[in-house]
Every structure is written in C-alpha cells, then in structure tokens.
Amino acid sequence: EESGEKTPIQKTGKELDAKKKRRIFEENLERKGLCIERETYDKNEGSDIKRVVYVKIHATKECLFEYAEHLQVKKLLKIDPMKIFRDEYKEERSWFDWKLFATLHRGEKFYKDEIWDEMKNHKISARFAQNKAERFINYDEPGFFTTGERAYIVSYILEETPFSEENKSGQKDNVGIEYLLNDDVYASWYPLHDGPYELPNIEDRPEDEKVFLNDRQVLSMFWSDWGRWFKYQPLNRCRIYFGDTVAMYFAWLGFYTKLLIFPAIVGTIVFCYDIYSIIGNEVVDAVCKEGDNRHAHERICPACDEECDIVELKTFCNLFMIANAFNNGGSVFFAIFISFWSAFFLEFWKRYQITLAFLWSKADFLDAQEPARPEYAVTCEEDDVRFNPITLRFEPYREPSIFKTITAVSVVIITVVVVIITLISIIIYKIAVYSIFDHMSNGSLKPYASTLASVSGSILQLIAITVLSQVYAWLAEKITLWENYRTETEYQNNLTVKRFIFEFFNYYGSCFYIAFVKGNFAGTPYGYTRIFGIRLDTCGPGGCLGELAENLAIIFLGKQIMNNFQELLIPMMKSWWSRRNSNKYQGTDKEQIAITMTTPWEADNDLAEQENLFPEYLEMVIQYGFATMFVVAFPVAPLFALINNVVEIRLDAKKYTELLKRPIPINCMSIGIWYGILDYMASIAIITNAFVIAFTSDFISQILWKYNHDDGLSTYVEGHLSTFSGPIMDSEGKEVNDTCKYWDYRLEHGEASLWWWKLKAVQFIFVVVFEHFVFTVVRLIDLLIPDIPEKLEALIHLEDSFAREMMKEVIEIDLEKLEDVRNRVKVKKRQRQKYD
C-alpha cells in the first residue's frame, strides 16, 4: 500500500503476519454473519506516515437471532397474563424512602425511583428462540435488540473467532480478539457510544422544534451531573445502556450510601460525646496537668534499646487524650449498633437485589446457563464435553488442574508473606524514626517523637499499599488467565478472591498489628520480646488506641482522596493524550473517505480504555471494612464514607458516561461473590470490635478499677505505672543503673500481679459475651427477614410458569442426536486412552 504522496510504507515481517491474521479473522467474522466496513486515513509521525484503519462491525438480523438463542438472551413476550397479578402487587417501600426523600424527587421524571414504576409495567419475558420469534414483542423491528444486546452478541463472536487457517484443538493462542490485541494486530476494540454526551444547543432553534436526546445525553444530564447528587439514579436506563453488571454496581453503591446515613448520624453523635468526655477526665488530667495527685513528671522507661532517653509521662499527653476519648460506653454502644446495622444492610440488600433481578429478567439466571468462555472452549478436545441438564446441550468441559490450583494458592501465600515483610519493615522504620527524634540535641521534637514516628509510618504504609496493590493486580490477572476457568463468572470470582485476600492483608495488616500485637507482646524492661534480635516496639503509656485512631484516619482518608483523584484524573489524562495524538491525523488521498473528529468511532477511540468493575467494588468493600471493623477507634468513619460515596456515585457516573469507552454488557443477577465477602467482613467486624474494646482500649480496665476502688479513677494512673530498677541504655549507648516507670500491672521483677490476671479474665469474658450476644441477634435478623419479599416470590414463580407454558413447544430434545453425540464422545475417549 502507498500513502497519498506515493511514499512506500515499509512493512516488516511482523506487520505482514499481522495483516494475514487480520484477513483471516475478518473473513471468519463475515462467515459468521457479521458485516464489515472499513474507514482509512493516514497519520503523520514526523517523517513517517502510518495508515490507520477503523473496522466497523455490525450483525445481521439472522446472526443476531442465532446467537441470541445460543446465549439465551431474554426478550419480552406479546402475551401479558400477569397483569391481574401485577396490579395486586403493592409497593413495599419504607418510611425512610417515602418521608425523607419524597420532597427531593417530586415532579421529576428521571429523578424519581423508576424501579418501583417499572414494577407496575413489568411484562413477562422468556429466552429467545428463533422458531418462535413471532411470540416476542417487535421481533421484526430493527430495534428489537438493544444496542447493549447487540454489543454483547458481537463481542462474544469476536472472542470465539479464530484468526489462523488451521485452528487445532487445545490451542487457545489463535482464537479471539484479545490475543490479536496482545500481538498488536489491532490497537483497540470497543462498542460505540450512542453519540456525544454534550447537550445540543437549543438557543438558535425554533421554539416549536422538538429536541431528541440520545441515551448518553440523558444519562449525562440526569445522572452524572453534580447537581443531582441527592436524586435517585436512573438504574433502568443505565442497565439498558451499560449492561447488567454496571447497573447492579451502581444500584448496590446507591443502596449502601443511603443506608450509611444511619451510622453516620449515630457515629457523629458518639464522636461528639467522646470529645466532650475528655473535659474533666481524671485519667487525662493525671497525665497532662501538674499538681497534687498528678503524674506528669513520672519518668517513663526508654522506648528503644539505643539512643532513646527516659522521658516524662506528660510527653504522651496527646495519645492519652485520643485514647481516653473512646474509653466510654458510647464506643460499646456504637460497636453493637454497627454490627446490627451490617446485618440489616445485607438482609435488605438481598431483597432489593432479587427485586432488580426480577425486573431485569435475570431472576432465574444460573451459572449453569452461562456459556463457556471462548478462551476455555478452544483448549478442549472434541471429546472434552459434558451434558448440561439445564441447557440440554453438550458443552466443553475439562477436569480442573490440581497443579494449577496449588500454584495459584502458593502465589497468594507468597504475596501475603511479602505484605507481612513490608509491615515489619514499616515497624522497624517507626522504631528508627522515634530514636532519631528522641535523640535530637536540642530536644525540641522529643515530646512529639512518638506522634511523628506513627504518622510518618502510616503515610509510608499508605504508599506501600498503593504500590503493592498495583503489582499484585497484574500478577493475579495473569495467574487467573493461566488457570483458564470455564465461565466468565468463575473467572471473575476466582480473580476477586485472589486479589481480595491480598488487599485484606495489605490494607488492614497495620491496623491489626497496632490493635492486637503492638504493646501486648512487647514484654517488660525485665525482658523484652525480640525477633531476629530486634526489640518489638510498644505503644507507650495509655495503650495503642490513640495510635490506632491515627493510623485509621491517615490510611482511610488518604485512600479515599487518592482513589477519587486517580479515578478522575487518569481517564482525563488518557483522553487528553489520545486527542493530542489524534491531531496528527490527516487524509492524504482523494479516494479515501474523509474522517474528522466528529465521527463517532474516532471520538470514542480518544476515550480511556474500559476496565472491569473490580477496582470499584474493592474500593467500596475496603471502605466498608474500615467503617465497621475498627469503628470503636474511629466512629466518624461512616460519616466520611457517606460523604465520599455521594461524590463517588457522580464521579463514577461521569467517568462511565463521558471519559471511558462503552463497556461490553454482561449478564448478572447479583453482585456475585462480593456479597459473601461483605458477609464475612461483617462477622470479622463483630469479633474485631469486641477485642478492640476489651484489649486495645482501657474501657474494661477502667470499669473494673472503678468497681474495685471507691475513689473512682483518681488513682488509676498511679496503680498502672509499674517500677523498674536496673541497667538501662542511656542516649550515649552506655549501660547505667536507673529507675523508671512502665505501663503495666506488674510486681517486682516483672511478675504479673493478681490485678493483671483478674483483668485478663474479665476481658476474655467480655469478648465471649459480646460476640455471642451480637452473633445471636444477627442470626435472628437473618432468620426473621426473608431473602425474597413474599409477594415478589409469588410473581417470580408465576412468571416462570407462564414462560414455560407459552414456550414449551420450543424445548424439543432430539434424543437420537444427543445419543449420537454421546457415542462419538465415548469413541474419542477410548482412542485417547489407547494412545495414552
């Protein structure tokens, strides 16, 4: 080929091979019923000219009908026998929806909750069948299949079509568009948006002229606009345009955000009470103030072996204030409240989720109905099949590889070990920083040494979390692709589990260490605990609750801010860079079709690449963990989560509507394995909060002290400062004999006192009683609230019965054909066993 100036375009061997693959691939696409058009123009890159080709693909009616039946796409039937039952269905909306949000959505067509409006107009649907196409509404109309359904069908064909002349079984590297992208045969592939998202200019139009908006403009106007942050989301329109998975994510995010209002209000009230409780607190006054019965000048033992001096107790005043702010009954109440809230949230989400699945005709969608991934199918031999009693078909199937499973598990374990090593490195860094600030000659930073070490360590931990997360995301995807799961659901679930296990340790590892390890296993001056000769660090007087609160605030808030900037800025930068490069495009041949920036395919090509929803779900689930698991130490976490999510919904909506290529629609009936993860995290939160109250905070200790002493907490600090007399390393590294205090309940020579044993017994009793009480109530909530609303369950069964009755002639099983396939499979297996 030549450019417009007749300058030969030199082709390498790789480019010639790519051209051959494109030719074979596109010929195979045309054989499957797809129509192909090409748009060509040249791109100037300095002295070189490269030809850019857009391949436009659309499916014929016959192709759509064939694959819609194969993929079991559900469409609406003409007959509507459910009207009489639908009229009897009453809206089960809560007072919270009716009263609190009624005034916000009144009179707005796209602002009101269209889910309940759709319930009134819901019609019966069934899986499409070619020989009964006349039974479906508008089956002969061009718009019978939505643009999302067309994109879903065409994408499946692109992923299963080979690009080599001989496609041998067991070879997956010569099938599908993804492998062509990896080999740079094509630069990108994407379904087109319906048009621009900018609203048309109506100022120069006649007043009586009607203006029609495409779906993208409607979503941009009524969904992604920042001024609609308090409005309902147009979920049904979102589902039609982006597909079930995207709509289900936004439905879950909106539901979660709405229910966060309750813990946000309660948590804010508890936090204000905690701040108020510091005023006149006897423990804080004993540490921070001077005078009679004050201990501000008590000499505290060094926090490290070398280059750390003995400091006064008042140095830890700030941490005492933070820790004692949460040592009250409000923290216990809020921990119980958040546990019950989690149970109600999960139960009511299940009910709302099945309602959405019913309205979107996915209530009966099963994993067994999902077709095999093309990447999986091409690796199967001819006899690697099994009969599916749900779809009544023989489908590709191979026994899972134990070797691959063991390898994947080993990789996950190794990465978790890497996270633990990183955490230990952060601990060593905090010890070193504390020693440096504590040993400064002018002594100006000595009172803040502990705080500076903690804060800088948390910031470093946040950076490490971000870097490790990106690296492991790439590794987990490669491992899961190598395992080659049968269906897209199995692939996504296994990828989710791998990444979440890593992210759980990555994000929460430092919090668990501070709450339950640091300070509890450090030992005493009579004998410190050491690992590889390194002394474990401790939280100092007052416990670790203050440091835990600081760590939570930095990681939780820092993560939210970084994610929001990242989600908005990265797509904007990618889009800007693509538009910048596209300015070099210019046509050079009169015979070529002139292409400008107004063409939809070129405009969409400038958008950032679409990604799966895993990062979005992970961000919210990690946030859910911070808002529930350590809520005792940071009761305003739900409030910050609520504020973040209000922004997140519109930010994600703007990203999907304006900044990203249109995603491939995927069928789903739920949020998948994420629900199970949320359920496990809710259970972990109950146990975590129980141990934080009992062991990390001084709540139990102070209650027990007041019960055993008539003077309240006036002698609490004095009673909890144990004395050490012996050799101590001074700031110059010399060993000297001295006397100092440390925070523990010990007798002479570091022996545990009777009070210490009594306290540990009461703490364990509290944990057992707390978690048994909360778990019992949570399980009662689970049993008392049905997963499916009673009347909706009746509608689901009625729809299924009517669909089966009206489509029963479609289910024609050719027993002779099935028997013939079964016999051929048996022969192939015997031949393989003979040669093996």
PDB file of N, CA and C in Angstrom, residues 18 33 38 77 110 184 281 363 438 457 483 492 596 661 683 695 700 711 720 770 793 796:
ATOM      1  N   ALA A  18       0.757  -9.787  10.829  1.00  0.00           N
ATOM      2  CA  ALA A  18      -0.450  -9.171  11.390  1.00  0.00           C
ATOM      3  C   ALA A  18      -1.500  -8.961  10.309  1.00  0.00           C
ATOM      4  N   GLY A  33     -21.728 -14.199   9.882  1.00  0.00           N
ATOM      5  CA  GLY A  33     -22.884 -13.337   9.690  1.00  0.00           C
ATOM      6  C   GLY A  33     -22.660 -11.889  10.046  1.00  0.00           C
ATOM      7  N   ARG A  38     -14.828  -0.557   6.347  1.00  0.00           N
ATOM      8  CA  ARG A  38     -13.508  -0.047   6.727  1.00  0.00           C
ATOM      9  C   ARG A  38     -13.414   1.444   6.395  1.00  0.00           C
ATOM     10  N   LEU A  77     -42.406 -11.057  25.896  1.00  0.00           N
ATOM     11  CA  LEU A  77     -43.424 -11.754  25.114  1.00  0.00           C
ATOM     12  C   LEU A  77     -44.618 -10.839  24.866  1.00  0.00           C
ATOM     13  N   PHE A 110     -37.018  11.788  35.674  1.00  0.00           N
ATOM     14  CA  PHE A 110     -35.883  10.889  35.808  1.00  0.00           C
ATOM     15  C   PHE A 110     -35.300  10.908  37.211  1.00  0.00           C
ATOM     16  N   ASP A 184      -0.611  -6.870  18.917  1.00  0.00           N
ATOM     17  CA  ASP A 184      -0.606  -5.590  18.193  1.00  0.00           C
ATOM     18  C   ASP A 184      -1.136  -5.717  16.772  1.00  0.00           C
ATOM     19  N   ASN A 281     -11.715  14.676  82.432  1.00  0.00           N
ATOM     20  CA  ASN A 281     -11.377  13.259  82.564  1.00  0.00           C
ATOM     21  C   ASN A 281     -10.229  13.097  83.562  1.00  0.00           C
ATOM     22  N   ALA A 363     -33.941 -13.101  37.204  1.00  0.00           N
ATOM     23  CA  ALA A 363     -34.194 -13.792  38.467  1.00  0.00           C
ATOM     24  C   ALA A 363     -33.892 -15.286  38.370  1.00  0.00           C
ATOM     25  N   ASP A 438      13.873  11.408  69.186  1.00  0.00           N
ATOM     26  CA  ASP A 438      14.054  11.424  70.632  1.00  0.00           C
ATOM     27  C   ASP A 438      15.470  11.833  71.016  1.00  0.00           C
ATOM     28  N   GLY A 457       5.096   6.837  59.599  1.00  0.00           N
ATOM     29  CA  GLY A 457       4.999   5.414  59.281  1.00  0.00           C
ATOM     30  C   GLY A 457       3.697   5.075  58.585  1.00  0.00           C
ATOM     31  N   GLU A 483      -4.942 -20.196  34.765  1.00  0.00           N
ATOM     32  CA  GLU A 483      -5.790 -21.275  35.271  1.00  0.00           C
ATOM     33  C   GLU A 483      -6.915 -21.605  34.298  1.00  0.00           C
ATOM     34  N   GLN A 492     -14.138 -14.414  37.077  1.00  0.00           N
ATOM     35  CA  GLN A 492     -14.205 -13.194  37.890  1.00  0.00           C
ATOM     36  C   GLN A 492     -14.197 -13.514  39.381  1.00  0.00           C
ATOM     37  N   THR A 596     -13.185  13.117  10.140  1.00  0.00           N
ATOM     38  CA  THR A 596     -12.904  14.227  11.035  1.00  0.00           C
ATOM     39  C   THR A 596     -13.148  13.795  12.457  1.00  0.00           C
ATOM     40  N   LYS A 661     -14.498   4.441  27.256  1.00  0.00           N
ATOM     41  CA  LYS A 661     -15.182   3.725  26.184  1.00  0.00           C
ATOM     42  C   LYS A 661     -16.367   2.937  26.742  1.00  0.00           C
ATOM     43  N   SER A 683     -18.930 -10.390  59.948  1.00  0.00           N
ATOM     44  CA  SER A 683     -18.638 -11.294  61.068  1.00  0.00           C
ATOM     45  C   SER A 683     -17.288 -10.962  61.701  1.00  0.00           C
ATOM     46  N   PHE A 695      -9.291  -5.345  74.762  1.00  0.00           N
ATOM     47  CA  PHE A 695      -7.839  -5.406  74.939  1.00  0.00           C
ATOM     48  C   PHE A 695      -7.108  -4.148  74.474  1.00  0.00           C
ATOM     49  N   ILE A 700     -12.528  -1.683  79.703  1.00  0.00           N
ATOM     50  CA  ILE A 700     -12.757  -2.742  80.694  1.00  0.00           C
ATOM     51  C   ILE A 700     -11.889  -2.488  81.925  1.00  0.00           C
ATOM     52  N   ASP A 711     -12.565   5.480  95.222  1.00  0.00           N
ATOM     53  CA  ASP A 711     -12.172   6.829  94.785  1.00  0.00           C
ATOM     54  C   ASP A 711     -12.217   7.001  93.273  1.00  0.00           C
ATOM     55  N   HIS A 720      -1.371   1.901  87.640  1.00  0.00           N
ATOM     56  CA  HIS A 720      -0.980   1.205  86.417  1.00  0.00           C
ATOM     57  C   HIS A 720       0.432   1.538  85.964  1.00  0.00           C
ATOM     58  N   PHE A 770     -19.971 -10.527  74.511  1.00  0.00           N
ATOM     59  CA  PHE A 770     -20.274  -9.549  73.460  1.00  0.00           C
ATOM     60  C   PHE A 770     -20.538 -10.243  72.129  1.00  0.00           C
ATOM     61  N   GLU A 793     -41.877 -13.141  45.456  1.00  0.00           N
ATOM     62  CA  GLU A 793     -41.615 -14.560  45.228  1.00  0.00           C
ATOM     63  C   GLU A 793     -42.759 -15.204  44.450  1.00  0.00           C
ATOM     64  N   ILE A 796     -42.415 -14.175  40.813  1.00  0.00           N
ATOM     65  CA  ILE A 796     -41.332 -14.901  40.134  1.00  0.00           C
ATOM     66  C   ILE A 796     -41.800 -16.279  39.701  1.00  0.00           C
TER      67      ILE A 796
END
